[in-house]
Coordinates of C-alpha atoms and ligand atoms in Angstrom, one line a residue:
M8 CA 49.5 35.6 14.0
A9 CA 51.5 37.5 11.5
H10 CA 51.5 41.4 11.8
M11 CA 52.5 43.2 8.6
S12 CA 50.5 46.0 9.2
S13 CA 49.8 48.6 11.8
P14 CA 46.8 49.6 12.8
G15 CA 45.4 52.3 10.4
A16 CA 47.7 51.2 7.7
E17 CA 46.6 51.4 4.3
R18 CA 44.7 48.9 2.6
A19 CA 44.2 48.6 -1.2
P20 CA 40.4 49.3 -1.7
W21 CA 37.7 46.9 -0.8
T22 CA 35.5 45.0 -3.2
P23 CA 33.6 41.6 -2.4
M24 CA 36.4 40.0 -3.8
S25 CA 39.6 41.5 -2.4
W26 CA 40.0 38.8 0.5
R27 CA 41.0 36.7 -2.8
D28 CA 44.6 38.6 -2.7
R29 CA 45.0 37.4 0.9
H30 CA 45.7 34.4 3.0
A31 CA 42.3 32.5 3.6
E32 CA 42.4 29.6 6.6
Q33 CA 40.4 27.1 7.1
Q34 CA 38.9 26.9 3.3
P35 CA 37.9 23.5 2.1
D36 CA 40.3 21.9 -0.8
W37 CA 37.5 21.5 -3.3
P38 CA 38.7 19.0 -6.1
D39 CA 37.4 20.9 -8.9
D40 CA 38.1 24.9 -8.9
A41 CA 36.4 25.4 -12.2
A42 CA 32.7 23.7 -10.4
F43 CA 33.2 25.4 -7.2
E44 CA 33.4 28.8 -8.9
G45 CA 30.6 28.2 -11.7
T46 CA 28.5 27.3 -8.0
L47 CA 29.4 30.4 -7.0
K48 CA 28.7 32.4 -10.2
T49 CA 25.0 30.5 -9.8
L50 CA 24.7 31.6 -6.1
S51 CA 25.5 35.2 -7.0
S52 CA 22.4 35.3 -9.3
Y53 CA 20.2 33.9 -6.4
P54 CA 17.9 36.3 -4.6
P55 CA 19.4 37.4 -1.0
L56 CA 18.4 35.9 2.0
V57 CA 18.3 38.9 4.1
F58 CA 17.8 42.6 3.1
A59 CA 20.1 45.3 4.1
G60 CA 17.4 46.9 5.9
E61 CA 17.0 44.3 8.4
A62 CA 20.8 44.1 9.0
R63 CA 21.0 48.1 9.7
Q64 CA 18.2 47.5 12.0
L65 CA 20.0 44.8 13.9
T66 CA 22.6 47.5 14.0
A67 CA 20.4 49.8 16.0
D68 CA 19.4 46.9 18.2
L69 CA 22.8 46.2 18.9
A70 CA 23.9 49.8 19.5
R71 CA 21.3 49.7 22.3
V72 CA 23.3 46.9 23.8
S73 CA 26.5 48.5 23.4
S74 CA 25.4 51.3 25.3
G75 CA 23.7 49.0 28.5
E76 CA 20.3 49.5 27.6
A77 CA 19.4 45.8 26.2
F78 CA 21.5 42.3 26.4
L79 CA 22.4 40.1 23.4
L80 CA 21.0 36.3 23.6
Q81 CA 22.9 34.5 20.4
G82 CA 22.2 31.0 20.4
G83 CA 21.7 27.5 18.5
D84 CA 23.1 24.8 17.0
C85 CA 27.2 24.2 17.3
A86 CA 26.3 23.0 13.1
E87 CA 23.3 22.8 11.6
S88 CA 22.7 19.6 9.5
F89 CA 21.2 18.7 6.4
E90 CA 19.4 15.8 7.9
A91 CA 17.6 17.3 11.1
F92 CA 15.7 19.5 8.7
S93 CA 12.1 19.8 9.5
A94 CA 9.7 22.1 10.7
D95 CA 9.7 20.4 14.2
S96 CA 13.3 21.1 14.5
I97 CA 13.2 24.4 13.5
R98 CA 10.1 25.1 15.7
E99 CA 11.8 23.7 19.1
R100 CA 14.8 25.5 18.4
L101 CA 13.1 29.0 18.0
R102 CA 10.9 27.9 21.0
V103 CA 13.9 27.8 23.4
I104 CA 15.4 30.6 22.3
L105 CA 12.0 32.4 23.0
Q106 CA 11.5 30.7 26.4
M107 CA 15.1 32.2 27.6
A108 CA 14.5 35.5 25.8
V109 CA 11.1 35.8 28.0
V110 CA 12.9 34.6 31.4
L111 CA 15.3 37.3 30.5
T112 CA 12.7 39.9 29.7
Y113 CA 10.6 39.5 32.6
S114 CA 13.1 38.4 35.4
A115 CA 15.7 41.1 34.4
G116 CA 13.3 43.7 33.0
V117 CA 15.8 44.2 30.3
P118 CA 15.0 44.6 26.4
V119 CA 16.8 40.9 24.8
V120 CA 18.0 41.2 21.4
K121 CA 17.3 37.5 19.8
V122 CA 19.9 36.3 17.5
G123 CA 19.9 32.5 16.5
R124 CA 23.2 30.6 15.2
I125 CA 20.2 29.0 12.4
A126 CA 19.6 29.5 8.8
G127 CA 23.0 29.3 7.5
Q128 CA 25.4 27.7 10.4
F129 CA 26.5 24.9 8.0
A130 CA 30.6 25.3 8.0
K131 CA 33.1 24.4 10.6
P132 CA 36.7 25.2 11.4
R133 CA 39.3 22.1 12.6
S134 CA 42.3 21.9 14.4
S135 CA 43.6 19.5 11.7
G136 CA 43.0 18.8 8.3
T137 CA 42.6 15.4 8.4
E138 CA 41.1 12.9 10.7
T139 CA 42.4 9.7 11.2
V140 CA 40.7 6.4 12.5
D141 CA 42.5 2.7 12.9
G142 CA 45.2 4.2 11.0
V143 CA 43.3 5.8 7.8
A144 CA 43.9 9.4 7.3
L145 CA 40.6 11.2 5.4
P146 CA 40.1 14.8 5.1
S147 CA 38.2 16.4 8.2
F148 CA 34.4 16.9 8.2
R149 CA 34.0 20.9 7.2
G150 CA 30.1 20.9 7.9
H151 CA 27.4 20.2 6.0
M152 CA 28.3 23.0 3.6
V153 CA 31.1 21.3 2.6
N154 CA 31.6 17.6 3.3
D155 CA 29.5 14.7 4.6
I156 CA 30.1 13.6 8.2
A157 CA 30.5 9.9 7.6
F158 CA 33.9 8.4 7.8
T159 CA 34.3 6.9 3.8
A160 CA 37.0 8.7 1.2
A161 CA 33.4 9.8 -0.8
A162 CA 31.8 11.4 1.9
R163 CA 34.4 13.5 2.6
V164 CA 35.2 15.2 -0.6
P165 CA 34.2 18.4 -0.5
D166 CA 31.1 19.2 -2.9
P167 CA 30.5 22.4 -4.3
Q168 CA 26.9 22.0 -4.7
R169 CA 26.4 21.5 -1.1
L170 CA 26.9 25.3 -1.1
V171 CA 23.4 25.5 -3.0
E172 CA 21.8 23.0 -0.9
A173 CA 23.2 25.1 2.2
Y174 CA 21.6 28.0 0.7
H175 CA 18.2 26.5 -0.1
Q176 CA 17.5 25.3 3.5
S177 CA 18.8 28.3 4.8
A178 CA 16.0 30.2 2.8
S179 CA 13.5 27.7 3.9
T180 CA 14.7 27.9 7.4
L181 CA 14.4 31.7 7.5
N182 CA 10.9 31.6 5.7
L183 CA 9.3 29.5 8.6
L184 CA 11.4 31.3 11.3
R185 CA 9.6 34.7 10.0
A186 CA 6.0 33.1 9.9
F187 CA 6.6 31.8 13.3
T188 CA 7.6 35.1 14.9
K189 CA 5.2 37.4 13.4
G190 CA 2.6 34.9 12.9
G191 CA 1.6 34.5 16.6
F192 CA 3.7 31.6 17.7
A193 CA 6.0 34.2 19.6
D194 CA 2.6 36.3 21.0
L195 CA 3.4 36.5 24.9
G196 CA -0.2 34.7 25.5
R197 CA 1.4 31.7 24.7
V198 CA 4.5 31.4 27.0
H199 CA 2.7 28.4 28.8
Q200 CA 2.9 26.7 25.5
W201 CA 6.4 26.6 24.7
T202 CA 7.2 24.5 27.6
Q203 CA 8.3 21.3 25.8
E204 CA 6.9 18.0 27.4
F205 CA 10.3 16.6 28.9
V206 CA 11.1 20.1 30.7
R207 CA 7.5 19.9 32.0
T208 CA 8.4 18.1 35.8
S209 CA 11.6 19.7 36.0
P210 CA 12.2 22.7 38.8
E211 CA 13.3 25.3 36.0
A212 CA 9.8 24.2 34.6
L213 CA 8.0 24.8 37.9
R214 CA 10.2 28.4 38.0
Y215 CA 9.2 29.0 34.5
E216 CA 5.4 27.9 34.9
Q217 CA 5.5 30.9 37.6
L218 CA 6.7 33.6 35.6
A219 CA 4.1 32.4 32.9
Q220 CA 1.3 32.8 35.3
E221 CA 2.7 36.5 36.3
I222 CA 2.8 37.3 32.5
D223 CA -0.8 36.2 32.0
R224 CA -1.8 38.2 34.8
A225 CA 0.0 41.2 33.6
L226 CA -1.7 40.9 30.3
R227 CA -5.0 40.6 31.8
F228 CA -4.8 43.7 33.8
M229 CA -3.9 45.6 30.4
H230 CA -6.4 44.2 28.9
A231 CA -9.0 44.9 31.7
C232 CA -7.4 48.3 31.5
G233 CA -8.7 48.5 27.8
L234 CA -5.3 48.0 26.1
D235 CA -6.4 45.2 23.2
H236 CA -3.6 43.0 23.0
E237 CA -4.3 42.1 19.5
S238 CA -3.8 45.6 18.3
V239 CA -0.4 45.9 19.7
P240 CA 2.5 44.0 17.5
A241 CA 5.1 44.3 20.6
L242 CA 3.1 41.9 22.5
H243 CA 2.5 38.9 19.6
E244 CA 5.7 39.5 17.4
V245 CA 9.5 39.3 18.0
D246 CA 12.4 40.3 16.1
F247 CA 14.1 37.3 15.5
Y248 CA 17.7 37.6 13.6
T249 CA 20.2 35.4 12.0
S250 CA 23.8 34.5 12.1
H251 CA 26.7 32.2 11.5
E252 CA 30.6 32.0 10.8
A253 CA 30.7 33.1 7.7
L254 CA 33.7 30.8 7.0
V255 CA 33.3 29.8 3.4
L256 CA 34.3 33.0 2.0
G257 CA 33.1 32.1 -1.6
Y258 CA 29.5 31.8 -0.4
E259 CA 29.9 34.7 1.7
E260 CA 31.1 36.9 -1.4
A261 CA 28.3 35.3 -4.0
L262 CA 25.3 36.7 -1.4
T263 CA 27.1 40.1 -1.2
R264 CA 25.2 42.8 -2.8
R265 CA 25.0 46.2 -3.2
D266 CA 22.2 47.6 -1.4
S267 CA 20.3 50.3 -3.7
L268 CA 19.3 52.5 -0.9
T269 CA 22.6 53.3 0.3
G270 CA 25.0 51.8 -2.0
D271 CA 27.0 49.9 0.6
Y272 CA 27.5 46.3 0.2
Y273 CA 25.8 43.3 2.5
D274 CA 26.7 40.0 3.3
C275 CA 23.0 39.0 2.3
S276 CA 23.6 35.3 3.8
A277 CA 22.8 36.3 7.1
H278 CA 21.8 39.6 9.5
M279 CA 24.8 39.2 11.4
I280 CA 28.3 36.9 10.7
W281 CA 31.0 36.3 12.8
I282 CA 35.0 35.6 12.6
G283 CA 36.2 32.5 14.5
E284 CA 38.9 32.5 17.0
R285 CA 41.1 30.4 14.2
T286 CA 40.8 32.9 11.6
R287 CA 40.6 36.3 12.8
G288 CA 44.5 37.3 11.6
I289 CA 43.9 41.0 11.0
D290 CA 46.1 40.4 7.5
D291 CA 44.0 37.8 6.5
A292 CA 41.3 37.3 4.3
H293 CA 38.2 37.2 6.6
V294 CA 38.8 40.2 8.4
E295 CA 39.5 41.6 4.9
F296 CA 36.1 40.4 3.8
F297 CA 34.4 41.2 6.9
R298 CA 36.0 45.2 6.9
G299 CA 33.6 46.1 3.6
V300 CA 30.1 44.6 4.2
G301 CA 27.7 46.9 6.3
N302 CA 26.4 44.1 8.5
P303 CA 26.6 44.0 12.2
V304 CA 29.9 41.6 12.6
G305 CA 31.2 39.6 15.5
V306 CA 34.9 38.5 16.4
K307 CA 35.4 35.5 18.6
V308 CA 38.4 36.6 21.0
G309 CA 39.8 33.6 23.1
P310 CA 42.5 33.4 25.9
T311 CA 45.6 34.5 24.1
A312 CA 44.3 37.6 22.2
S313 CA 46.1 40.9 23.7
P314 CA 45.0 44.2 24.0
D315 CA 46.8 45.4 21.1
E316 CA 45.3 42.7 18.6
V317 CA 42.2 43.3 19.7
L318 CA 42.4 47.0 19.3
E319 CA 43.5 46.2 15.8
L320 CA 40.4 44.3 14.9
C321 CA 38.0 47.1 16.3
Q322 CA 39.9 49.9 14.0
T323 CA 40.0 47.1 11.0
L324 CA 36.8 46.2 11.5
N325 CA 35.1 49.5 12.7
P326 CA 37.1 52.5 12.1
E327 CA 33.9 54.8 12.2
R328 CA 33.0 53.5 15.5
I329 CA 29.5 53.1 14.5
P330 CA 27.9 51.5 18.1
G331 CA 26.2 48.4 16.7
R332 CA 28.7 47.1 14.4
L333 CA 31.0 45.1 16.2
T334 CA 30.6 42.4 18.9
L335 CA 33.5 41.0 20.6
I336 CA 32.6 37.4 21.1
T337 CA 35.0 36.4 24.1
R338 CA 35.8 32.6 24.6
M339 CA 38.3 32.6 27.7
G340 CA 37.3 29.2 29.6
A341 CA 36.3 29.9 32.8
D342 CA 40.0 29.4 34.4
S343 CA 41.3 32.6 32.3
I344 CA 38.2 35.0 32.2
T345 CA 38.9 36.2 35.4
D346 CA 42.6 37.4 34.9
G347 CA 41.9 37.5 31.1
L348 CA 39.2 39.4 30.0
R349 CA 40.1 42.7 32.4
P350 CA 42.7 44.0 30.7
L351 CA 40.9 43.4 27.0
L352 CA 37.6 45.8 28.8
R353 CA 39.9 48.5 29.5
A354 CA 42.0 48.8 26.3
V355 CA 38.7 49.3 24.5
A356 CA 37.2 51.3 26.7
D357 CA 40.2 53.5 27.1
A358 CA 40.4 53.8 23.4
G359 CA 36.6 54.7 23.4
H360 CA 35.4 51.8 20.5
P361 CA 31.6 51.1 21.1
V362 CA 31.4 47.5 21.2
V363 CA 29.2 44.5 22.1
W364 CA 30.8 42.6 24.4
T365 CA 29.0 39.2 25.0
C366 CA 30.3 36.0 26.6
D367 CA 30.5 32.7 24.7
P368 CA 30.9 30.2 27.8
M369 CA 31.3 27.0 25.5
H370 CA 33.9 26.7 23.5
G371 CA 36.6 27.5 26.2
N372 CA 35.1 24.7 28.4
T373 CA 35.5 21.8 26.1
F374 CA 37.2 18.9 27.2
T375 CA 36.9 14.4 26.2
A376 CA 35.3 12.9 29.0
P377 CA 36.8 9.2 29.9
S378 CA 33.7 7.9 28.0
G379 CA 35.6 9.6 24.9
K380 CA 32.6 11.9 24.5
K381 CA 33.6 15.6 23.9
T382 CA 31.8 17.7 26.7
R383 CA 31.3 20.3 28.8
H384 CA 30.2 21.0 32.4
F385 CA 27.3 23.1 32.9
D386 CA 29.3 24.2 36.3
A387 CA 32.0 25.7 34.0
I388 CA 29.9 27.3 31.4
L389 CA 28.2 29.1 34.8
A390 CA 31.4 29.7 36.3
E391 CA 32.5 31.5 32.9
I392 CA 29.4 33.4 32.7
K393 CA 29.6 34.4 36.2
G394 CA 33.6 35.6 35.9
F395 CA 32.5 37.5 32.9
F396 CA 29.7 39.3 35.1
D397 CA 32.6 39.9 37.6
A398 CA 35.3 41.3 35.0
H399 CA 32.4 44.1 33.7
R400 CA 31.5 45.4 37.1
A401 CA 35.0 45.9 37.9
E402 CA 35.9 47.3 35.0
G403 CA 32.6 49.7 34.7
T404 CA 31.6 48.3 31.4
W405 CA 28.1 46.2 30.3
P406 CA 28.0 42.5 30.4
G407 CA 26.2 43.1 26.9
G408 CA 24.8 39.0 26.2
V409 CA 25.6 35.4 25.8
H410 CA 26.5 33.4 22.9
V411 CA 25.3 29.8 23.7
E412 CA 25.1 26.6 21.3
L413 CA 21.9 25.1 22.6
T414 CA 19.0 22.9 21.4
G415 CA 15.3 22.7 22.7
D416 CA 15.7 18.7 22.3
D417 CA 16.2 16.3 25.3
V418 CA 19.7 15.7 24.1
T419 CA 22.7 14.5 26.6
E420 CA 25.5 16.1 25.4
C421 CA 26.9 18.7 28.4
L422 CA 27.2 17.4 32.0
G423 CA 25.7 18.6 35.1
G424 CA 22.9 21.0 35.5
A425 CA 19.9 20.4 37.5
E426 CA 19.3 16.7 36.3
D427 CA 23.3 16.3 37.0
L428 CA 24.3 14.7 33.5
L429 CA 26.7 12.1 34.2
D430 CA 29.6 11.0 31.7
D431 CA 27.9 7.6 32.1
D432 CA 24.5 9.3 30.6
L433 CA 26.4 11.3 27.4
G434 CA 25.8 7.9 25.2
L435 CA 22.1 8.2 25.8
R436 CA 21.3 10.9 23.4
Y437 CA 24.3 12.5 21.8
E438 CA 23.1 13.6 18.6
S439 CA 25.5 17.2 18.1
M440 CA 27.8 16.8 14.6
C441 CA 30.4 18.6 16.2
D442 CA 30.5 20.6 20.0
P443 CA 28.1 19.3 22.7
R444 CA 25.0 21.6 23.2
L445 CA 22.8 22.5 26.3
N446 CA 19.4 20.8 26.2
G447 CA 16.2 22.6 26.8
R448 CA 16.4 22.3 30.8
Q449 CA 20.1 23.4 31.1
S450 CA 19.0 26.1 28.6
L451 CA 16.3 27.1 30.7
D452 CA 18.3 27.1 33.7
L453 CA 21.0 29.3 32.5
A454 CA 18.6 32.1 31.1
F455 CA 17.1 31.6 35.2
R456 CA 20.9 32.0 36.3
V457 CA 21.6 34.6 34.2
S458 CA 18.6 37.1 34.7
E459 CA 19.9 36.6 38.5
L460 CA 23.4 38.2 37.6
L461 CA 21.7 40.6 35.8
R462 CA 19.9 41.8 38.5
G463 CA 22.6 41.6 41.1
Ligands
LIG510 N1 8.0 42.0 21.2 C1 8.7 42.4 22.7 C2 10.3 41.3 22.6 O1 10.5 41.2 21.3 C3 8.0 41.1 23.6 C4 7.5 39.8 23.2 C5 6.7 39.1 22.6 C6 8.7 38.9 23.7 N2 6.8 37.9 22.4 C7 7.9 37.4 23.2 C8 9.7 38.6 24.2 C9 8.4 36.3 23.0 C10 10.4 37.4 24.5 C11 9.8 36.1 23.9 O2 10.8 41.7 23.5
MN511 MN1 30.9 24.9 18.3

């Protein structure tokens, strides 16, 4: 990573376009620049997907995480798909996050901030610009916002019309999420009904069923005491926020709007956006774009990040040290977390930066199984989370959350877990377009393990 500037060095004034003067990693090679810019113009005339006030509410919620009073649960697909776009698919993803949230809230007694990787997670960074199969090289798949996954020359051409489709799918997804989370689906009186059919007979399900019964009993108790459940919104509604990796900067720029209340700019494509491990160069375009928007922002931090690099990111992205503004999402790998994390925790604490620390236990633990499938082992995921908690306990900092790739469906993408999925099983239902996700059972199991660590 280049280091042209030192922390606090003067930068030219920020505008929604100032990223264009910098080097942007991982941008698609659009075949027709005029068509791409025309599409951005169209998008910039469309209504925002979220409102500035909602993003500020999330910053306030995350401020409670940064001070150790709440826990962040962020999860969803590695990459959303234009094909898996239905009410069922949206509801199932929400359902598993609500189940995990209720386990964490009830067993650990800590408020949980719920953020989906959803309604905009359509762009993927790639390690190589091309993919070669049987001697044929084609542009890599970069997510449905850019091109299609089929291995044909036509499918792999970046098509700006996909940006518009991503916008519309995000809008519909968000619309349904708002209806579900405010319209009764998230009611604590329904915790039983969130259990999916295929989970029902597993050990995690029995544990969950017990917890649901206790919650029912508590609700009946409150009712008997005269508290009318219907009149308390906190019991039947949740605040659910959206997030994605803001990778394709033209799209994010087109959805950036000035808030009439404060005069500040917000990227209205999602409540929270994050910068990936591959695009966090301090002088590069992504950091430049992110520093000027008012949303809460995240940065992925891998095992090679030095304390100085992390401090530069804190200083550039959150110079005013606003609690909740910056989330550092560590993705070290189970083997690196023990030695890798503590120096970073110490440096940030010593500098007095109020960050949210959250653990992505997925991306540092990915490998290719003998079957050729990209996978992760449930034990490695747990080991990284445990290492994350240990490092925070040792440094006296707050292990603020987890960031996971999951689905409510009965997929076979990650190894291990209570059903002990083996390499041979991966072929059964491997549906991810990109990285392997935890299935419904593994996600629930993870929530129980994390709540034990939180209590411990
Ligand atoms: N509103 C509270 C919260 O979001 C309690 C709650 C209602 C809840 N429905 C929920 C918690 C579903 C988790 C899952 O925490
Ligand atoms: Mn991923």
